[in-house]
mmCIF file of C-alpha atoms in Angstrom:
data_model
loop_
_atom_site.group_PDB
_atom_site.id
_atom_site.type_symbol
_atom_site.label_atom_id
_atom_site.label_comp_id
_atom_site.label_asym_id
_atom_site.label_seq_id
_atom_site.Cartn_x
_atom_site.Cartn_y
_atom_site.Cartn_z
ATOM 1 C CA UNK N 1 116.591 55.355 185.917
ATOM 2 C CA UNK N 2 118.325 52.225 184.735
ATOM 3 C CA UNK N 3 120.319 52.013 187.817
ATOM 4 C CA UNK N 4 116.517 52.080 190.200
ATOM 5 C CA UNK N 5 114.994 49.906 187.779
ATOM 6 C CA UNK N 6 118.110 47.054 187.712
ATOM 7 C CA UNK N 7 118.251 47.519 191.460
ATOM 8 C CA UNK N 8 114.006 47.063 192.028
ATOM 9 C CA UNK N 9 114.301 43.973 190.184
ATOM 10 C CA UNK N 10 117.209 42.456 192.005
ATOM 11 C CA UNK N 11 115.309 43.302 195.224
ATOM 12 C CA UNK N 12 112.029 41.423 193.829
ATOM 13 C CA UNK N 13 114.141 38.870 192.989
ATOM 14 C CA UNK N 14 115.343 38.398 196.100
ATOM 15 C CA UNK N 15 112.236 38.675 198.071
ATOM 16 C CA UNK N 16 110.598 35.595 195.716
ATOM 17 C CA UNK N 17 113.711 33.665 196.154
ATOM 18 C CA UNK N 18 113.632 33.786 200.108
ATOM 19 C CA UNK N 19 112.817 30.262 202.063
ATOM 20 C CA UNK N 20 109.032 30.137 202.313
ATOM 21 C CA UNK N 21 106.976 29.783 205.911
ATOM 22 C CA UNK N 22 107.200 25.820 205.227
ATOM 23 C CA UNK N 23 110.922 25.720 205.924
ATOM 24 C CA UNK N 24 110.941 27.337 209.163
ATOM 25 C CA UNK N 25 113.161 25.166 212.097
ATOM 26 C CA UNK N 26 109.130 25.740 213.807
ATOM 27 C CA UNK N 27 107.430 24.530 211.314
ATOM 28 C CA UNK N 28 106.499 20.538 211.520
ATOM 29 C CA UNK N 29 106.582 20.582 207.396
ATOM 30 C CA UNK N 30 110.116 21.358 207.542
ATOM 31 C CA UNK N 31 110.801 17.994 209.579
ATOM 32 C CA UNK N 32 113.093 15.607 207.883
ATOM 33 C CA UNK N 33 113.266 13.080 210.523
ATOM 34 C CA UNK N 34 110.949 11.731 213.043
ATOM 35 C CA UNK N 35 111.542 12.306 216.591
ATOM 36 C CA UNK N 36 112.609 8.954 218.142
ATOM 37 C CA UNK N 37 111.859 8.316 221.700
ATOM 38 C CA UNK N 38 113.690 5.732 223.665
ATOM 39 C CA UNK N 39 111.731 3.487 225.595
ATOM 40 C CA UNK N 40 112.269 2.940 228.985
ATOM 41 C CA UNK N 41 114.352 -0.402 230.328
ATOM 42 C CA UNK N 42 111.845 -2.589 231.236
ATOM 43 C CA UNK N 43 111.965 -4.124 234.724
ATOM 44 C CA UNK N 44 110.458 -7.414 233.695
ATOM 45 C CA UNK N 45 108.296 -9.140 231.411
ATOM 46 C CA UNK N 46 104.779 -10.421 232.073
ATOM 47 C CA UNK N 47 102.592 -12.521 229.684
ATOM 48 C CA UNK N 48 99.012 -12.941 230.061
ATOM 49 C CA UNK N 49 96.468 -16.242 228.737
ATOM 50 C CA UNK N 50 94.151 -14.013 228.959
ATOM 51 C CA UNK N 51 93.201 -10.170 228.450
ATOM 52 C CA UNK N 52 93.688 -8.076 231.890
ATOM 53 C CA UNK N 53 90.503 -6.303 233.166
ATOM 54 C CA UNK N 54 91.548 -3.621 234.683
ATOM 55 C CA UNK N 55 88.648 -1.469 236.916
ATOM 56 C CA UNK N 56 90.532 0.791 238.823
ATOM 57 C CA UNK N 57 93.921 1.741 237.940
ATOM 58 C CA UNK N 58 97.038 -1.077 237.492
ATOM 59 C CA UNK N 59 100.774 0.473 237.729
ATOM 60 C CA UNK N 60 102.549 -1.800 235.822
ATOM 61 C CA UNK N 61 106.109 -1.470 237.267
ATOM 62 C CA UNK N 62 107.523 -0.356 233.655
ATOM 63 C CA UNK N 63 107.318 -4.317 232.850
ATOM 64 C CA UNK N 64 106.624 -5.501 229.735
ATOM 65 C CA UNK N 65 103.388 -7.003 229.168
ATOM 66 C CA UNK N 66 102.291 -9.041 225.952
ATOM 67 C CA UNK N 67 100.101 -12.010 225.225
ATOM 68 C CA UNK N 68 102.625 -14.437 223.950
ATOM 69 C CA UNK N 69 100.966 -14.450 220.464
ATOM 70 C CA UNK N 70 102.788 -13.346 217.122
ATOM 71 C CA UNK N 71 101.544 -9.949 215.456
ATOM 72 C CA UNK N 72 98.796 -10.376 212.571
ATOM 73 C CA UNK N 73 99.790 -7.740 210.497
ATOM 74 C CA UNK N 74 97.039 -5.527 209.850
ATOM 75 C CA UNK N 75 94.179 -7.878 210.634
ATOM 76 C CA UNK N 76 92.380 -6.725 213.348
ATOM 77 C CA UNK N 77 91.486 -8.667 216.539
ATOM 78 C CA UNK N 78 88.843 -7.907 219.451
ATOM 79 C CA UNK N 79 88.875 -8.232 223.273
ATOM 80 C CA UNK N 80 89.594 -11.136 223.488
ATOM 81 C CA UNK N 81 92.918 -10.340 221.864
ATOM 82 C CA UNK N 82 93.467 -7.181 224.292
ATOM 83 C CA UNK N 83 96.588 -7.060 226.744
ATOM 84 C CA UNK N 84 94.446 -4.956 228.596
ATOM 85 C CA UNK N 85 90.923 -4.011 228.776
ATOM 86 C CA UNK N 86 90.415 -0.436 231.086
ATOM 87 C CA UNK N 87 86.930 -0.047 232.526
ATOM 88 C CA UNK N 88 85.146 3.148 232.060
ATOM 89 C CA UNK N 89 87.171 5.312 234.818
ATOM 90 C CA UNK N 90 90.203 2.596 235.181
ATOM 91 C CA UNK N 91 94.197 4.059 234.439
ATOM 92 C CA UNK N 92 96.545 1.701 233.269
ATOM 93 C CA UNK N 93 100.100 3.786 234.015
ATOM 94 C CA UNK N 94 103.761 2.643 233.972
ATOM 95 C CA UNK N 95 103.744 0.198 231.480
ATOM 96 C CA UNK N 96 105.518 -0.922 228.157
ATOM 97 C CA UNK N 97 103.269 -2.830 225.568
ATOM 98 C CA UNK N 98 104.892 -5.492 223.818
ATOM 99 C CA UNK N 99 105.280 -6.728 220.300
ATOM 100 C CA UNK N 100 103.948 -10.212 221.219
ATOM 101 C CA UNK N 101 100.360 -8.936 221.194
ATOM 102 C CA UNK N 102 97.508 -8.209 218.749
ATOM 103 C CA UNK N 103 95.519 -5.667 220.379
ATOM 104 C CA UNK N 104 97.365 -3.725 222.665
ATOM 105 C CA UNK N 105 95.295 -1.440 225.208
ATOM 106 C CA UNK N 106 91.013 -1.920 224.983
ATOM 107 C CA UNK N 107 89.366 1.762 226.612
ATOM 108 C CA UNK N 108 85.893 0.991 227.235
ATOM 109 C CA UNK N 109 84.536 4.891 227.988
ATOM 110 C CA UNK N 110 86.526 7.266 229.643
ATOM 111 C CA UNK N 111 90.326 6.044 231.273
ATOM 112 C CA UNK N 112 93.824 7.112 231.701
ATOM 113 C CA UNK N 113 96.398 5.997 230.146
ATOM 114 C CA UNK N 114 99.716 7.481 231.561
ATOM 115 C CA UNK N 115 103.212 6.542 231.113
ATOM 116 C CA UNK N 116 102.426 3.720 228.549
ATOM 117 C CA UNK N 117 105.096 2.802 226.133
ATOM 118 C CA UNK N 118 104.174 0.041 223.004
ATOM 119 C CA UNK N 119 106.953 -1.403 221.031
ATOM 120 C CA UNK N 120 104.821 -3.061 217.927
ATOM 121 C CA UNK N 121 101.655 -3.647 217.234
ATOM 122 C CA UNK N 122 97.869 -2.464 217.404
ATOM 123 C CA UNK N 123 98.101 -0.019 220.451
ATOM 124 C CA UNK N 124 94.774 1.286 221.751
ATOM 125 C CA UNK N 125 91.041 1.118 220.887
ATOM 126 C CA UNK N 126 88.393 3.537 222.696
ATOM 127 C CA UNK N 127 85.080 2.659 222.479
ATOM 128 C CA UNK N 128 81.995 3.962 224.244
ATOM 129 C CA UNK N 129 83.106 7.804 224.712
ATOM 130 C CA UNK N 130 82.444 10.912 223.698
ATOM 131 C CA UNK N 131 83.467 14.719 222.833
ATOM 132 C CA UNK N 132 82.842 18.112 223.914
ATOM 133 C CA UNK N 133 84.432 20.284 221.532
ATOM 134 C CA UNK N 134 85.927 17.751 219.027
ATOM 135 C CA UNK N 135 83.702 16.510 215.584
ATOM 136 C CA UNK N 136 86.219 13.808 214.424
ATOM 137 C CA UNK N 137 89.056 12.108 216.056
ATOM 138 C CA UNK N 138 91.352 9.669 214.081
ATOM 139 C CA UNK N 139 90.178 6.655 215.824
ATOM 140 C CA UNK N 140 92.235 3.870 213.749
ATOM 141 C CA UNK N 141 95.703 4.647 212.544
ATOM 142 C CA UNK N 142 97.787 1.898 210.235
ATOM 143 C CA UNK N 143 101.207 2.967 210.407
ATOM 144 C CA UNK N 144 103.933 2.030 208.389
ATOM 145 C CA UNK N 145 107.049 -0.281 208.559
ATOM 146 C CA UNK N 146 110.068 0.765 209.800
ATOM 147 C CA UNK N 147 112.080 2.694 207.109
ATOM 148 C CA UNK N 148 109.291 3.596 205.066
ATOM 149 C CA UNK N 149 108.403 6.904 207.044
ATOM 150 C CA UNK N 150 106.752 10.090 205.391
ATOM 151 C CA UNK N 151 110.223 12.126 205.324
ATOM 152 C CA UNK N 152 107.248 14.892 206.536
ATOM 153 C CA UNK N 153 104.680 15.394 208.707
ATOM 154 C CA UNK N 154 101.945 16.983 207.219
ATOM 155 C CA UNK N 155 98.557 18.336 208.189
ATOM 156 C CA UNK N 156 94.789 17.691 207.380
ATOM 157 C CA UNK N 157 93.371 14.479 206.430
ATOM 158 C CA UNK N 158 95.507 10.955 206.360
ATOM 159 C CA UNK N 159 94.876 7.964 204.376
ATOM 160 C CA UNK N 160 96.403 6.133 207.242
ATOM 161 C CA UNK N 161 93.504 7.210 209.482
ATOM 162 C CA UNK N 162 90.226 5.886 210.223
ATOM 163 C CA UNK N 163 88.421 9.286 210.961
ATOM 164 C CA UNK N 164 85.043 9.077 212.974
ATOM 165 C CA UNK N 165 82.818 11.157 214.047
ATOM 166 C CA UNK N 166 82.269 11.361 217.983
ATOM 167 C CA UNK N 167 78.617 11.899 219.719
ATOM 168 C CA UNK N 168 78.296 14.893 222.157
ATOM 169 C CA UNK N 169 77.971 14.505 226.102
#
């Protein structure tokens, strides 16, 4: 009886002691480093005056395109500080945004963005859009500097994130 009863709490011990469903190699909670992802060689560098309306779509040639302005931090700019500004149904595609910019990529409705790579800075702002199936979509995120990285990604709720809530179509 000793024997069943030593052996019962070995194997309780055992099962509280094994690695919980948060340390799983599948689990993103288990991740200790973030995935880095090499950007592509650019093929050139472009700087615009001005921002670049773009109506229809723009391949960019994998150049890099800035605004030869120095990054202000986490003050926000507007349009007029875009690299580019998509018109509802434009695709900007092949493209690497540079650090030399405030505002990155402007979405005015509905557009594409494919193959677009940004080094530094503010990258995208949608305005004028909306959501079939989703409530709330992070629609501001203020990262971090390099080094000081969550060592894990987490789900629910960031304080990094501007949540808002999307109208229906």
């Amino acid at each position: 009886m000793k024997f069943s009863a030593v052996i019962a709490a070995i194997s309780a011990t055992a099962a509280f002691a094994a690695p919980g469903a948060e340390t799983s190699p599948n689990n993103f909670g288990a991740i200790e480093k973030r995935a880095s992802f090499p950007i592509p060689a650019s093929k050139g560098t472009v700087t615009y005056k001005a921002a670049k309306a773009v109506s229809g779509t723009f391949d960019g040639g994998l150049k890099t395109y800035g605004r030869g302005v120095k990054c202000t931090g986490q003050a926000e700019g507007g349009d007029k500080d875009a690299v580019f500004i998509l018109d509802n149904g434009a695709t900007l595609k092949n493209a690497i945004i540079g650090a030399d910019q405030i505002e990155g990529v402007h979405c005015k409705g509905s557009c594409t963005i494919q193959n677009v790579w940004w080094t530094a800075g503010d990258t995208s702002t949608i305005t004028g859009t909306c959501a079939t199936s989703v409530k709330e979509v992070c629609t501001e995120f203020q990262g971090t500097t390099p080094g000081n990285e969550p060592k894990k990604l987490r789900s629910g709720p960031s304080t990094a994130c501007k949540y808002s809530t999307l109208k229906a179509c």
